[in-house]
PDB file of C-alpha atoms in Angstrom:
ATOM      1  CA  MET P   1     120.380  73.496 196.084  1.00 40.00           C
ATOM      2  CA  PRO P   2     120.620  75.047 199.533  1.00 42.00           C
ATOM      3  CA  THR P   3     122.537  78.177 199.766  1.00 43.00           C
ATOM      4  CA  ARG P   4     126.177  77.783 200.926  1.00 45.00           C
ATOM      5  CA  SER P   5     127.549  79.598 203.910  1.00 43.00           C
ATOM      6  CA  ALA P   6     127.717  83.278 203.060  1.00 42.00           C
ATOM      7  CA  ARG P   7     131.144  84.335 202.041  1.00 42.00           C
ATOM      8  CA  PRO P   8     132.750  87.697 202.863  1.00 40.00           C
ATOM      9  CA  ARG P   9     132.913  90.216 199.886  1.00 38.00           C
ATOM     10  CA  VAL P  10     136.071  90.329 197.826  1.00 36.00           C
ATOM     11  CA  LEU P  11     137.682  93.756 197.913  1.00 34.00           C
ATOM     12  CA  VAL P  12     138.154  95.754 194.733  1.00 31.00           C
ATOM     13  CA  THR P  13     142.047  95.003 194.827  1.00 34.00           C
ATOM     14  CA  VAL P  14     141.441  91.349 194.306  1.00 33.00           C
ATOM     15  CA  VAL P  15     143.077  89.999 191.225  1.00 33.00           C
ATOM     16  CA  VAL P  16     140.121  89.015 189.114  1.00 32.00           C
ATOM     17  CA  THR P  17     142.118  86.617 186.918  1.00 38.00           C
ATOM     18  CA  MET P  18     142.526  84.356 189.917  1.00 37.00           C
ATOM     19  CA  LEU P  19     138.853  83.259 189.770  1.00 37.00           C
ATOM     20  CA  ALA P  20     138.184  84.235 186.146  1.00 38.00           C
ATOM     21  CA  ALA P  21     140.687  81.573 185.067  1.00 39.00           C
ATOM     22  CA  SER P  22     138.380  78.787 185.535  1.00 41.00           C
ATOM     23  CA  CYS P  23     134.854  78.324 187.051  1.00 43.00           C
ATOM     24  CA  SER P  24     135.618  74.819 187.902  1.00 40.00           C
ATOM     25  CA  PRO P  25     136.224  73.388 191.382  1.00 40.00           C
ATOM     26  CA  THR P  26     139.856  72.861 192.220  1.00 39.00           C
ATOM     27  CA  SER P  27     141.116  69.470 193.622  1.00 41.00           C
ATOM     28  CA  PRO P  28     143.051  70.090 196.928  1.00 41.00           C
ATOM     29  CA  ASP P  29     145.614  67.437 195.985  1.00 42.00           C
ATOM     30  CA  LYS P  30     146.834  69.018 192.897  1.00 39.00           C
ATOM     31  CA  ALA P  31     147.349  72.245 191.033  1.00 38.00           C
ATOM     32  CA  PRO P  32     144.196  73.814 189.702  1.00 38.00           C
ATOM     33  CA  VAL P  33     142.528  71.740 187.312  1.00 35.00           C
ATOM     34  CA  ARG P  34     139.508  72.072 185.083  1.00 34.00           C
ATOM     35  CA  LEU P  35     136.496  69.873 186.302  1.00 34.00           C
ATOM     36  CA  SER P  36     134.793  68.300 183.239  1.00 34.00           C
ATOM     37  CA  PRO P  37     131.020  68.089 183.569  1.00 35.00           C
ATOM     38  CA  ILE P  38     129.740  65.025 185.215  1.00 33.00           C
ATOM     39  CA  PRO P  39     128.921  62.491 182.286  1.00 35.00           C
ATOM     40  CA  LEU P  40     125.332  61.337 182.057  1.00 33.00           C
ATOM     41  CA  ALA P  41     124.738  58.166 184.041  1.00 35.00           C
ATOM     42  CA  ALA P  42     124.606  55.060 181.964  1.00 36.00           C
ATOM     43  CA  PRO P  43     121.082  53.603 181.339  1.00 36.00           C
ATOM     44  CA  SER P  44     119.660  51.840 184.180  1.00 38.00           C
ATOM     45  CA  PRO P  45     118.310  48.394 184.222  1.00 41.00           C
ATOM     46  CA  VAL P  46     114.846  49.839 183.926  1.00 44.00           C
ATOM     47  CA  ASP P  47     115.668  51.694 180.683  1.00 41.00           C
ATOM     48  CA  ALA P  48     117.469  48.682 179.197  1.00 33.00           C
ATOM     49  CA  SER P  49     114.422  46.468 179.735  1.00 37.00           C
ATOM     50  CA  ALA P  50     111.889  48.846 178.361  1.00 40.00           C
ATOM     51  CA  THR P  51     110.458  48.002 174.908  1.00 39.00           C
ATOM     52  CA  PRO P  52     110.423  50.828 172.220  1.00 36.00           C
ATOM     53  CA  SER P  53     106.659  51.370 172.769  1.00 40.00           C
ATOM     54  CA  ALA P  54     106.929  51.203 176.554  1.00 43.00           C
ATOM     55  CA  ALA P  55     109.720  53.882 176.541  1.00 43.00           C
ATOM     56  CA  ALA P  56     108.006  56.212 174.054  1.00 42.00           C
ATOM     57  CA  ASP P  57     107.792  60.004 174.877  1.00 44.00           C
ATOM     58  CA  ALA P  58     104.439  60.411 176.472  1.00 44.00           C
ATOM     59  CA  GLY P  59     104.763  64.098 176.925  1.00 52.00           C
ATOM     60  CA  ARG P  60     105.712  66.163 179.838  1.00 71.00           C
ATOM     61  CA  ILE P  61     104.702  63.909 182.650  1.00 84.00           C
ATOM     62  CA  LEU P  62     105.327  65.633 185.966  1.00 89.00           C
ATOM     63  CA  ALA P  63     105.028  62.597 188.365  1.00 93.00           C
ATOM     64  CA  TRP P  64     104.996  58.889 188.395  1.00 95.00           C
ATOM     65  CA  THR P  65     101.519  59.143 189.694  1.00 95.00           C
ATOM     66  CA  ASP P  66     100.012  61.080 186.725  1.00 94.00           C
ATOM     67  CA  GLU P  67      97.460  59.452 184.688  1.00 94.00           C
ATOM     68  CA  ALA P  68      99.698  59.309 181.451  1.00 93.00           C
ATOM     69  CA  ALA P  69     102.490  57.541 183.654  1.00 94.00           C
ATOM     70  CA  VAL P  70     100.057  55.061 185.130  1.00 96.00           C
ATOM     71  CA  LEU P  71      98.735  54.060 181.595  1.00 95.00           C
ATOM     72  CA  GLY P  72     102.324  53.719 180.458  1.00 95.00           C
ATOM     73  CA  LEU P  73     103.077  51.343 183.534  1.00 96.00           C
ATOM     74  CA  THR P  74      99.916  49.491 182.817  1.00 96.00           C
ATOM     75  CA  ARG P  75     101.247  48.623 179.408  1.00 95.00           C
ATOM     76  CA  SER P  76     104.715  47.966 180.739  1.00 96.00           C
ATOM     77  CA  CYS P  77     106.196  48.153 184.300  1.00 97.00           C
ATOM     78  CA  ALA P  78     109.417  49.048 182.677  1.00 94.00           C
ATOM     79  CA  PHE P  79     107.806  52.230 181.056  1.00 94.00           C
ATOM     80  CA  THR P  80     110.201  55.257 181.058  1.00 85.00           C
ATOM     81  CA  PRO P  81     109.325  58.649 179.379  1.00 79.00           C
ATOM     82  CA  LEU P  82     112.136  60.025 177.404  1.00 67.00           C
ATOM     83  CA  THR P  83     113.598  63.469 177.812  1.00 50.00           C
ATOM     84  CA  ARG P  84     112.443  66.041 175.051  1.00 50.00           C
ATOM     85  CA  ASP P  85     115.895  66.366 173.637  1.00 50.00           C
ATOM     86  CA  PRO P  86     118.048  63.266 174.561  1.00 49.00           C
ATOM     87  CA  SER P  87     120.966  64.713 172.404  1.00 52.00           C
ATOM     88  CA  ARG P  88     121.562  67.636 174.854  1.00 54.00           C
ATOM     89  CA  GLU P  89     124.113  66.942 177.485  1.00 54.00           C
ATOM     90  CA  ASP P  90     123.320  69.863 179.792  1.00 52.00           C
ATOM     91  CA  ARG P  91     120.393  68.047 181.396  1.00 50.00           C
ATOM     92  CA  SER P  92     118.175  71.046 180.950  1.00 52.00           C
ATOM     93  CA  SER P  93     115.514  68.869 179.394  1.00 61.00           C
ATOM     94  CA  LEU P  94     115.612  66.000 181.798  1.00 71.00           C
ATOM     95  CA  SER P  95     112.193  64.348 182.460  1.00 79.00           C
ATOM     96  CA  PRO P  96     110.974  65.178 185.931  1.00 86.00           C
ATOM     97  CA  LEU P  97     110.704  61.342 186.371  1.00 89.00           C
ATOM     98  CA  ALA P  98     114.460  60.910 185.666  1.00 89.00           C
ATOM     99  CA  CYS P  99     116.789  59.997 188.513  1.00 92.00           C
ATOM    100  CA  ASP P 100     119.515  62.184 187.127  1.00 89.00           C
ATOM    101  CA  LEU P 101     120.277  65.498 188.660  1.00 85.00           C
ATOM    102  CA  ARG P 102     121.434  68.627 186.884  1.00 76.00           C
ATOM    103  CA  PHE P 103     125.163  69.434 187.406  1.00 67.00           C
ATOM    104  CA  GLU P 104     125.803  72.624 189.367  1.00 68.00           C
ATOM    105  CA  GLN P 105     128.922  74.521 188.898  1.00 64.00           C
ATOM    106  CA  ALA P 106     130.494  77.131 191.211  1.00 61.00           C
ATOM    107  CA  CYS P 107     133.064  79.724 190.224  1.00 63.00           C
ATOM    108  CA  VAL P 108     135.144  79.280 193.497  1.00 65.00           C
ATOM    109  CA  ALA P 109     138.052  76.961 194.239  1.00 75.00           C
ATOM    110  CA  ASP P 110     136.086  74.911 196.748  1.00 84.00           C
ATOM    111  CA  PRO P 111     137.150  71.172 196.874  1.00 87.00           C
ATOM    112  CA  CYS P 112     134.182  70.366 198.968  1.00 90.00           C
ATOM    113  CA  PHE P 113     131.725  71.503 196.245  1.00 86.00           C
ATOM    114  CA  HIS P 114     133.677  69.261 193.912  1.00 80.00           C
ATOM    115  CA  GLU P 115     133.220  66.205 196.395  1.00 79.00           C
ATOM    116  CA  ASP P 116     129.575  67.162 196.805  1.00 78.00           C
ATOM    117  CA  GLU P 117     128.574  67.306 193.140  1.00 80.00           C
ATOM    118  CA  GLU P 118     130.725  64.381 191.868  1.00 80.00           C
ATOM    119  CA  HIS P 119     130.360  61.931 194.585  1.00 89.00           C
ATOM    120  CA  CYS P 120     127.626  62.558 197.198  1.00 91.00           C
ATOM    121  CA  LYS P 121     124.789  63.488 194.628  1.00 91.00           C
ATOM    122  CA  GLN P 122     125.891  60.964 192.141  1.00 91.00           C
ATOM    123  CA  ALA P 123     125.419  58.359 194.982  1.00 94.00           C
ATOM    124  CA  CYS P 124     121.933  59.668 195.513  1.00 95.00           C
ATOM    125  CA  VAL P 125     121.323  59.152 191.798  1.00 94.00           C
ATOM    126  CA  SER P 126     122.564  55.521 191.867  1.00 95.00           C
ATOM    127  CA  THR P 127     120.450  54.812 194.797  1.00 96.00           C
ATOM    128  CA  CYS P 128     117.324  56.163 193.042  1.00 96.00           C
ATOM    129  CA  GLY P 129     118.167  53.956 189.917  1.00 94.00           C
ATOM    130  CA  ASP P 130     118.391  50.854 192.068  1.00 96.00           C
ATOM    131  CA  CYS P 131     115.159  51.910 193.966  1.00 97.00           C
ATOM    132  CA  GLY P 132     113.393  52.187 190.498  1.00 96.00           C
ATOM    133  CA  ALA P 133     114.580  48.847 189.208  1.00 96.00           C
ATOM    134  CA  SER P 134     113.109  47.265 192.403  1.00 97.00           C
ATOM    135  CA  CYS P 135     109.839  48.947 191.838  1.00 97.00           C
ATOM    136  CA  VAL P 136     109.722  47.400 188.279  1.00 97.00           C
ATOM    137  CA  SER P 137     110.526  44.067 189.498  1.00 97.00           C
ATOM    138  CA  SER P 138     107.670  44.188 192.104  1.00 97.00           C
ATOM    139  CA  CYS P 139     105.243  45.545 189.455  1.00 97.00           C
ATOM    140  CA  ASP P 140     106.203  42.663 187.055  1.00 97.00           C
ATOM    141  CA  ALA P 141     105.613  40.101 189.925  1.00 97.00           C
ATOM    142  CA  CYS P 142     102.289  41.788 190.769  1.00 97.00           C
ATOM    143  CA  LYS P 143     101.116  41.610 187.094  1.00 97.00           C
ATOM    144  CA  LYS P 144     101.804  37.817 186.856  1.00 96.00           C
ATOM    145  CA  GLY P 145      98.862  37.295 189.148  1.00 94.00           C
ATOM    146  CA  CYS P 146      96.548  39.314 187.004  1.00 96.00           C
ATOM    147  CA  ASN P 147      93.828  38.190 184.706  1.00 95.00           C
ATOM    148  CA  ASP P 148      92.340  41.493 183.723  1.00 94.00           C
ATOM    149  CA  ASP P 149      93.294  45.085 182.875  1.00 93.00           C
ATOM    150  CA  ALA P 150      91.994  46.313 186.178  1.00 96.00           C
ATOM    151  CA  CYS P 151      94.425  44.208 188.149  1.00 97.00           C
ATOM    152  CA  ARG P 152      97.216  45.284 185.985  1.00 96.00           C
ATOM    153  CA  ARG P 153      96.277  48.899 186.497  1.00 97.00           C
ATOM    154  CA  THR P 154      96.296  48.407 190.227  1.00 97.00           C
ATOM    155  CA  CYS P 155      99.852  47.089 189.857  1.00 97.00           C
ATOM    156  CA  ALA P 156     100.868  50.129 187.749  1.00 97.00           C
ATOM    157  CA  GLN P 157      99.509  52.411 190.321  1.00 97.00           C
ATOM    158  CA  SER P 158     101.501  50.847 193.064  1.00 97.00           C
ATOM    159  CA  CYS P 159     104.589  50.996 190.686  1.00 97.00           C
ATOM    160  CA  GLY P 160     104.034  54.562 189.977  1.00 97.00           C
ATOM    161  CA  GLN P 161     103.782  55.441 193.846  1.00 97.00           C
ATOM    162  CA  CYS P 162     106.969  53.350 194.376  1.00 97.00           C
ATOM    163  CA  ARG P 163     108.824  55.208 191.551  1.00 97.00           C
ATOM    164  CA  GLN P 164     107.869  58.606 193.016  1.00 97.00           C
ATOM    165  CA  SER P 165     109.063  57.677 196.425  1.00 97.00           C
ATOM    166  CA  CYS P 166     112.470  56.878 194.908  1.00 97.00           C
ATOM    167  CA  LEU P 167     112.607  60.525 193.521  1.00 96.00           C
ATOM    168  CA  THR P 168     111.533  61.882 197.029  1.00 96.00           C
ATOM    169  CA  THR P 169     114.281  59.942 198.756  1.00 97.00           C
ATOM    170  CA  ARG P 170     116.814  61.119 196.039  1.00 95.00           C
ATOM    171  CA  ASP P 171     115.758  64.668 196.619  1.00 95.00           C
ATOM    172  CA  LYS P 172     116.228  64.393 200.295  1.00 95.00           C
ATOM    173  CA  CYS P 173     119.539  62.634 199.792  1.00 95.00           C
ATOM    174  CA  SER P 174     120.940  65.307 197.485  1.00 92.00           C
ATOM    175  CA  THR P 175     119.839  68.259 199.692  1.00 92.00           C
ATOM    176  CA  SER P 176     119.764  67.524 203.351  1.00 92.00           C
ATOM    177  CA  HIS P 177     122.347  64.625 203.459  1.00 94.00           C
ATOM    178  CA  CYS P 178     124.671  66.084 200.901  1.00 93.00           C
ATOM    179  CA  MET P 179     124.525  69.391 202.664  1.00 93.00           C
ATOM    180  CA  ASP P 180     125.607  67.717 205.846  1.00 94.00           C
ATOM    181  CA  VAL P 181     128.365  65.958 203.925  1.00 93.00           C
ATOM    182  CA  TYR P 182     129.317  69.360 202.456  1.00 92.00           C
ATOM    183  CA  THR P 183     129.306  71.003 205.865  1.00 93.00           C
ATOM    184  CA  GLN P 184     131.495  68.222 207.498  1.00 94.00           C
ATOM    185  CA  CYS P 185     134.004  68.507 204.519  1.00 94.00           C
ATOM    186  CA  ARG P 186     134.261  72.122 204.986  1.00 94.00           C
ATOM    187  CA  GLN P 187     134.901  71.837 208.653  1.00 95.00           C
ATOM    188  CA  LYS P 188     137.546  69.215 208.305  1.00 95.00           C
ATOM    189  CA  LEU P 189     139.278  71.133 205.250  1.00 95.00           C
ATOM    190  CA  VAL P 190     139.478  74.542 207.236  1.00 95.00           C
ATOM    191  CA  ALA P 191     140.679  72.890 210.418  1.00 96.00           C
ATOM    192  CA  SER P 192     143.348  71.123 208.594  1.00 95.00           C
ATOM    193  CA  TRP P 193     144.391  74.425 206.919  1.00 95.00           C
ATOM    194  CA  LEU P 194     144.535  76.172 210.335  1.00 94.00           C
ATOM    195  CA  THR P 195     146.453  73.233 211.950  1.00 95.00           C
ATOM    196  CA  ASN P 196     149.031  73.065 209.130  1.00 95.00           C
ATOM    197  CA  LYS P 197     149.476  76.846 209.076  1.00 93.00           C
ATOM    198  CA  CYS P 198     148.611  76.921 205.429  1.00 94.00           C
ATOM    199  CA  ASP P 199     148.298  80.818 205.237  1.00 90.00           C
ATOM    200  CA  ALA P 200     152.020  81.037 205.796  1.00 92.00           C
ATOM    201  CA  VAL P 201     152.558  78.543 202.884  1.00 94.00           C
ATOM    202  CA  CYS P 202     150.374  80.635 200.643  1.00 92.00           C
ATOM    203  CA  ALA P 203     152.209  83.754 201.466  1.00 90.00           C
ATOM    204  CA  THR P 204     155.659  82.180 200.749  1.00 94.00           C
ATOM    205  CA  CYS P 205     154.697  80.695 197.490  1.00 94.00           C
ATOM    206  CA  THR P 206     152.818  83.752 196.266  1.00 92.00           C
ATOM    207  CA  LYS P 207     155.785  85.858 197.032  1.00 91.00           C
ATOM    208  CA  LYS P 208     158.100  83.442 195.178  1.00 92.00           C
ATOM    209  CA  CYS P 209     155.876  82.481 192.276  1.00 92.00           C
ATOM    210  CA  GLY P 210     153.794  85.557 191.802  1.00 87.00           C
ATOM    211  CA  PRO P 211     149.958  85.994 192.966  1.00 82.00           C
ATOM    212  CA  ASN P 212     148.542  84.027 189.927  1.00 85.00           C
ATOM    213  CA  GLU P 213     151.329  81.693 188.963  1.00 89.00           C
ATOM    214  CA  MET P 214     152.449  78.210 189.623  1.00 89.00           C
ATOM    215  CA  CYS P 215     156.044  77.196 190.467  1.00 92.00           C
ATOM    216  CA  ASP P 216     157.885  74.358 192.368  1.00 92.00           C
ATOM    217  CA  CYS P 217     156.953  76.014 195.632  1.00 94.00           C
ATOM    218  CA  TRP P 218     153.416  75.010 195.705  1.00 94.00           C
ATOM    219  CA  GLU P 219     154.308  71.283 195.244  1.00 91.00           C
ATOM    220  CA  LYS P 220     157.806  71.048 196.888  1.00 90.00           C
ATOM    221  CA  GLY P 221     157.992  74.034 199.196  1.00 89.00           C
ATOM    222  CA  PRO P 222     157.752  73.588 203.069  1.00 89.00           C
ATOM    223  CA  GLY P 223     154.233  72.620 204.040  1.00 90.00           C
ATOM    224  CA  ALA P 224     153.150  71.927 200.520  1.00 90.00           C
ATOM    225  CA  ALA P 225     152.430  68.227 201.006  1.00 90.00           C
ATOM    226  CA  ALA P 226     150.014  69.024 203.920  1.00 93.00           C
ATOM    227  CA  CYS P 227     148.260  71.957 202.518  1.00 93.00           C
ATOM    228  CA  HIS P 228     147.806  71.266 198.775  1.00 91.00           C
ATOM    229  CA  ALA P 229     147.693  74.998 198.503  1.00 92.00           C
ATOM    230  CA  ASN P 230     147.485  76.850 195.110  1.00 91.00           C
ATOM    231  CA  PRO P 231     146.799  80.320 193.726  1.00 91.00           C
ATOM    232  CA  MET P 232     142.995  79.579 193.695  1.00 89.00           C
ATOM    233  CA  LEU P 233     142.735  77.686 196.939  1.00 91.00           C
ATOM    234  CA  CYS P 234     144.611  80.193 199.016  1.00 90.00           C
ATOM    235  CA  PRO P 235     142.085  82.943 198.792  1.00 87.00           C
ATOM    236  CA  GLU P 236     139.157  80.614 199.207  1.00 87.00           C
ATOM    237  CA  MET P 237     140.562  79.327 202.436  1.00 90.00           C
ATOM    238  CA  PHE P 238     141.610  82.846 203.676  1.00 86.00           C
ATOM    239  CA  MET P 239     138.072  83.888 203.360  1.00 85.00           C
ATOM    240  CA  ALA P 240     136.402  80.732 204.684  1.00 90.00           C
ATOM    241  CA  PRO P 241     133.662  81.729 207.037  1.00 89.00           C
ATOM    242  CA  GLU P 242     134.298  78.586 208.991  1.00 92.00           C
ATOM    243  CA  ARG P 243     137.483  80.122 210.171  1.00 90.00           C
ATOM    244  CA  ARG P 244     135.560  82.417 212.462  1.00 89.00           C
ATOM    245  CA  GLU P 245     134.143  79.342 214.257  1.00 90.00           C
ATOM    246  CA  LEU P 246     137.256  77.090 214.165  1.00 93.00           C
ATOM    247  CA  ASP P 247     140.257  79.491 214.729  1.00 91.00           C
ATOM    248  CA  PRO P 248     140.547  80.025 218.657  1.00 90.00           C
ATOM    249  CA  LYS P 249     142.604  83.212 217.881  1.00 89.00           C
ATOM    250  CA  TRP P 250     139.326  84.795 216.319  1.00 91.00           C
ATOM    251  CA  LYS P 251     137.271  84.665 219.595  1.00 90.00           C
ATOM    252  CA  ALA P 252     140.233  85.353 221.803  1.00 93.00           C
ATOM    253  CA  ASN P 253     140.902  88.649 220.119  1.00 93.00           C
ATOM    254  CA  ARG P 254     137.292  89.620 219.770  1.00 93.00           C
ATOM    255  CA  CYS P 255     137.659  89.774 216.065  1.00 92.00           C
ATOM    256  CA  GLU P 256     134.032  90.180 215.449  1.00 91.00           C
ATOM    257  CA  ASP P 257     134.049  93.427 217.213  1.00 93.00           C
ATOM    258  CA  VAL P 258     137.077  94.614 215.209  1.00 92.00           C
ATOM    259  CA  CYS P 259     135.218  93.764 212.062  1.00 91.00           C
ATOM    260  CA  VAL P 260     132.215  95.830 213.187  1.00 92.00           C
ATOM    261  CA  LYS P 261     134.527  98.843 213.890  1.00 92.00           C
ATOM    262  CA  ILE P 262     136.144  98.544 210.529  1.00 92.00           C
ATOM    263  CA  TRP P 263     132.923  98.451 208.545  1.00 91.00           C
ATOM    264  CA  ALA P 264     131.638 101.401 210.605  1.00 92.00           C
ATOM    265  CA  CYS P 265     134.720 103.326 209.745  1.00 93.00           C
ATOM    266  CA  ALA P 266     134.461 102.272 206.028  1.00 90.00           C
ATOM    267  CA  LYS P 267     130.767 103.344 205.944  1.00 91.00           C
ATOM    268  CA  THR P 268     131.508 106.728 207.455  1.00 93.00           C
ATOM    269  CA  ALA P 269     134.542 107.320 205.142  1.00 93.00           C
ATOM    270  CA  CYS P 270     132.446 106.282 202.054  1.00 92.00           C
ATOM    271  CA  GLU P 271     129.696 108.893 202.953  1.00 92.00           C
ATOM    272  CA  LYS P 272     132.222 111.610 203.192  1.00 92.00           C
ATOM    273  CA  ALA P 273     133.847 110.795 200.077  1.00 92.00           C
ATOM    274  CA  ASN P 274     130.421 110.358 198.208  1.00 90.00           C
ATOM    275  CA  CYS P 275     131.398 106.791 197.194  1.00 88.00           C
ATOM    276  CA  VAL P 276     128.862 104.146 196.481  1.00 86.00           C
ATOM    277  CA  GLU P 277     130.478 100.969 198.112  1.00 86.00           C
ATOM    278  CA  PRO P 278     131.997 101.238 201.644  1.00 87.00           C
ATOM    279  CA  VAL P 279     134.124  98.125 200.848  1.00 84.00           C
ATOM    280  CA  LYS P 280     136.292 100.744 198.792  1.00 85.00           C
ATOM    281  CA  MET P 281     137.381 102.163 202.124  1.00 88.00           C
ATOM    282  CA  PHE P 282     137.828  98.952 204.002  1.00 88.00           C
ATOM    283  CA  ASP P 283     141.703  98.616 203.383  1.00 85.00           C
ATOM    284  CA  GLY P 284     142.308 102.193 204.850  1.00 87.00           C
ATOM    285  CA  CYS P 285     140.085 101.687 207.750  1.00 89.00           C
ATOM    286  CA  SER P 286     141.549  98.283 208.726  1.00 88.00           C
ATOM    287  CA  SER P 287     144.996  99.773 208.757  1.00 86.00           C
ATOM    288  CA  ARG P 288     144.091 102.280 211.413  1.00 88.00           C
ATOM    289  CA  THR P 289     141.659  99.958 213.486  1.00 91.00           C
ATOM    290  CA  ALA P 290     143.094  98.416 216.626  1.00 91.00           C
ATOM    291  CA  GLY P 291     143.165  94.673 216.606  1.00 90.00           C
ATOM    292  CA  ALA P 292     143.044  94.370 212.878  1.00 89.00           C
ATOM    293  CA  ALA P 293     146.545  93.167 212.524  1.00 86.00           C
ATOM    294  CA  VAL P 294     146.276  90.441 215.015  1.00 86.00           C
ATOM    295  CA  CYS P 295     142.973  89.330 213.665  1.00 87.00           C
ATOM    296  CA  GLY P 296     144.421  89.036 210.235  1.00 82.00           C
ATOM    297  CA  VAL P 297     141.404  90.628 208.659  1.00 82.00           C
ATOM    298  CA  ILE P 298     143.088  91.946 205.573  1.00 71.00           C
ATOM    299  CA  GLY P 299     145.589  89.957 203.595  1.00 58.00           C
ATOM    300  CA  LEU P 300     146.089  88.209 200.224  1.00 51.00           C
ATOM    301  CA  ALA P 301     145.432  90.572 197.388  1.00 52.00           C
ATOM    302  CA  GLY P 302     143.056  92.634 199.508  1.00 58.00           C
ATOM    303  CA  LEU P 303     140.746  89.777 200.544  1.00 66.00           C
ATOM    304  CA  THR P 304     139.050  90.037 203.872  1.00 73.00           C
ATOM    305  CA  ARG P 305     137.498  87.512 206.211  1.00 79.00           C
ATOM    306  CA  CYS P 306     135.426  90.277 207.891  1.00 86.00           C
ATOM    307  CA  PRO P 307     131.629  89.648 206.894  1.00 82.00           C
ATOM    308  CA  GLU P 308     130.250  92.654 205.081  1.00 80.00           C
ATOM    309  CA  PRO P 309     127.127  93.790 207.067  1.00 80.00           C
ATOM    310  CA  ALA P 310     123.701  93.048 205.487  1.00 73.00           C
ATOM    311  CA  ALA P 311     122.139  96.013 203.668  1.00 66.00           C
ATOM    312  CA  GLU P 312     119.988  98.081 205.695  1.00 60.00           C
TER     313      GLU P 312
END
């Protein structure tokens, strides 16, 4: 899957238990919840119509155009190689010919990642299954006009090319298309967060409930309905890189330049103290750098929205 937008580094003072509590995405509409793995898709019409011999495991076939796949499709247009270990639910042994995708998990409270994995990519999988069923139907229709094995093999080769194109389309859908959907989701989420002044909601409820705790404030406090904030989503949105593009205050106050000054200070201070990570000096440097306060580059539990410079 394509790399997500780079996130600023979390300072040493961040409370680890906020993110360690769960490596599952959090819904923006409720308090933090654990996301169950996406269940394996129900057998497609292609699988259901396959005879035992047609669906037999033919080994590790890597493409529908491989000779072993063509031989299987020659015997039956519904030929579908089995996974090596159908009992496993982690999808690590999926056949390369299967429409299913492996479920990915992120240890951040990102509602858009949740949406991407559970909806966009699963829609790509469903479309691939429908495409495969259409290929099988066309193959069966082709074979009805055959009187010899050579003709049936030609139909099978066409079916294999069709099934492989379904996988190619699925891959484009699950990468390029779903990345666009994810990006749009993040832009909308961060824009809404800024418009509804959700940082203030986070600060109020964190002070009232504690940094890692839930209480009525998160659901019933001022602004709660619009923000859907919680102890995991707050730091995620505080550090969101999209803020540097969407928040008009960021450009107006030349905050990118402020961040550069803070990191330069942190690097110098770290070298003098013989420390290994300049990030350890970030808090002290931000407190004495002009513009840091108005840019809000330091906040919740030591989290910063200043991107850490790339290693030289």
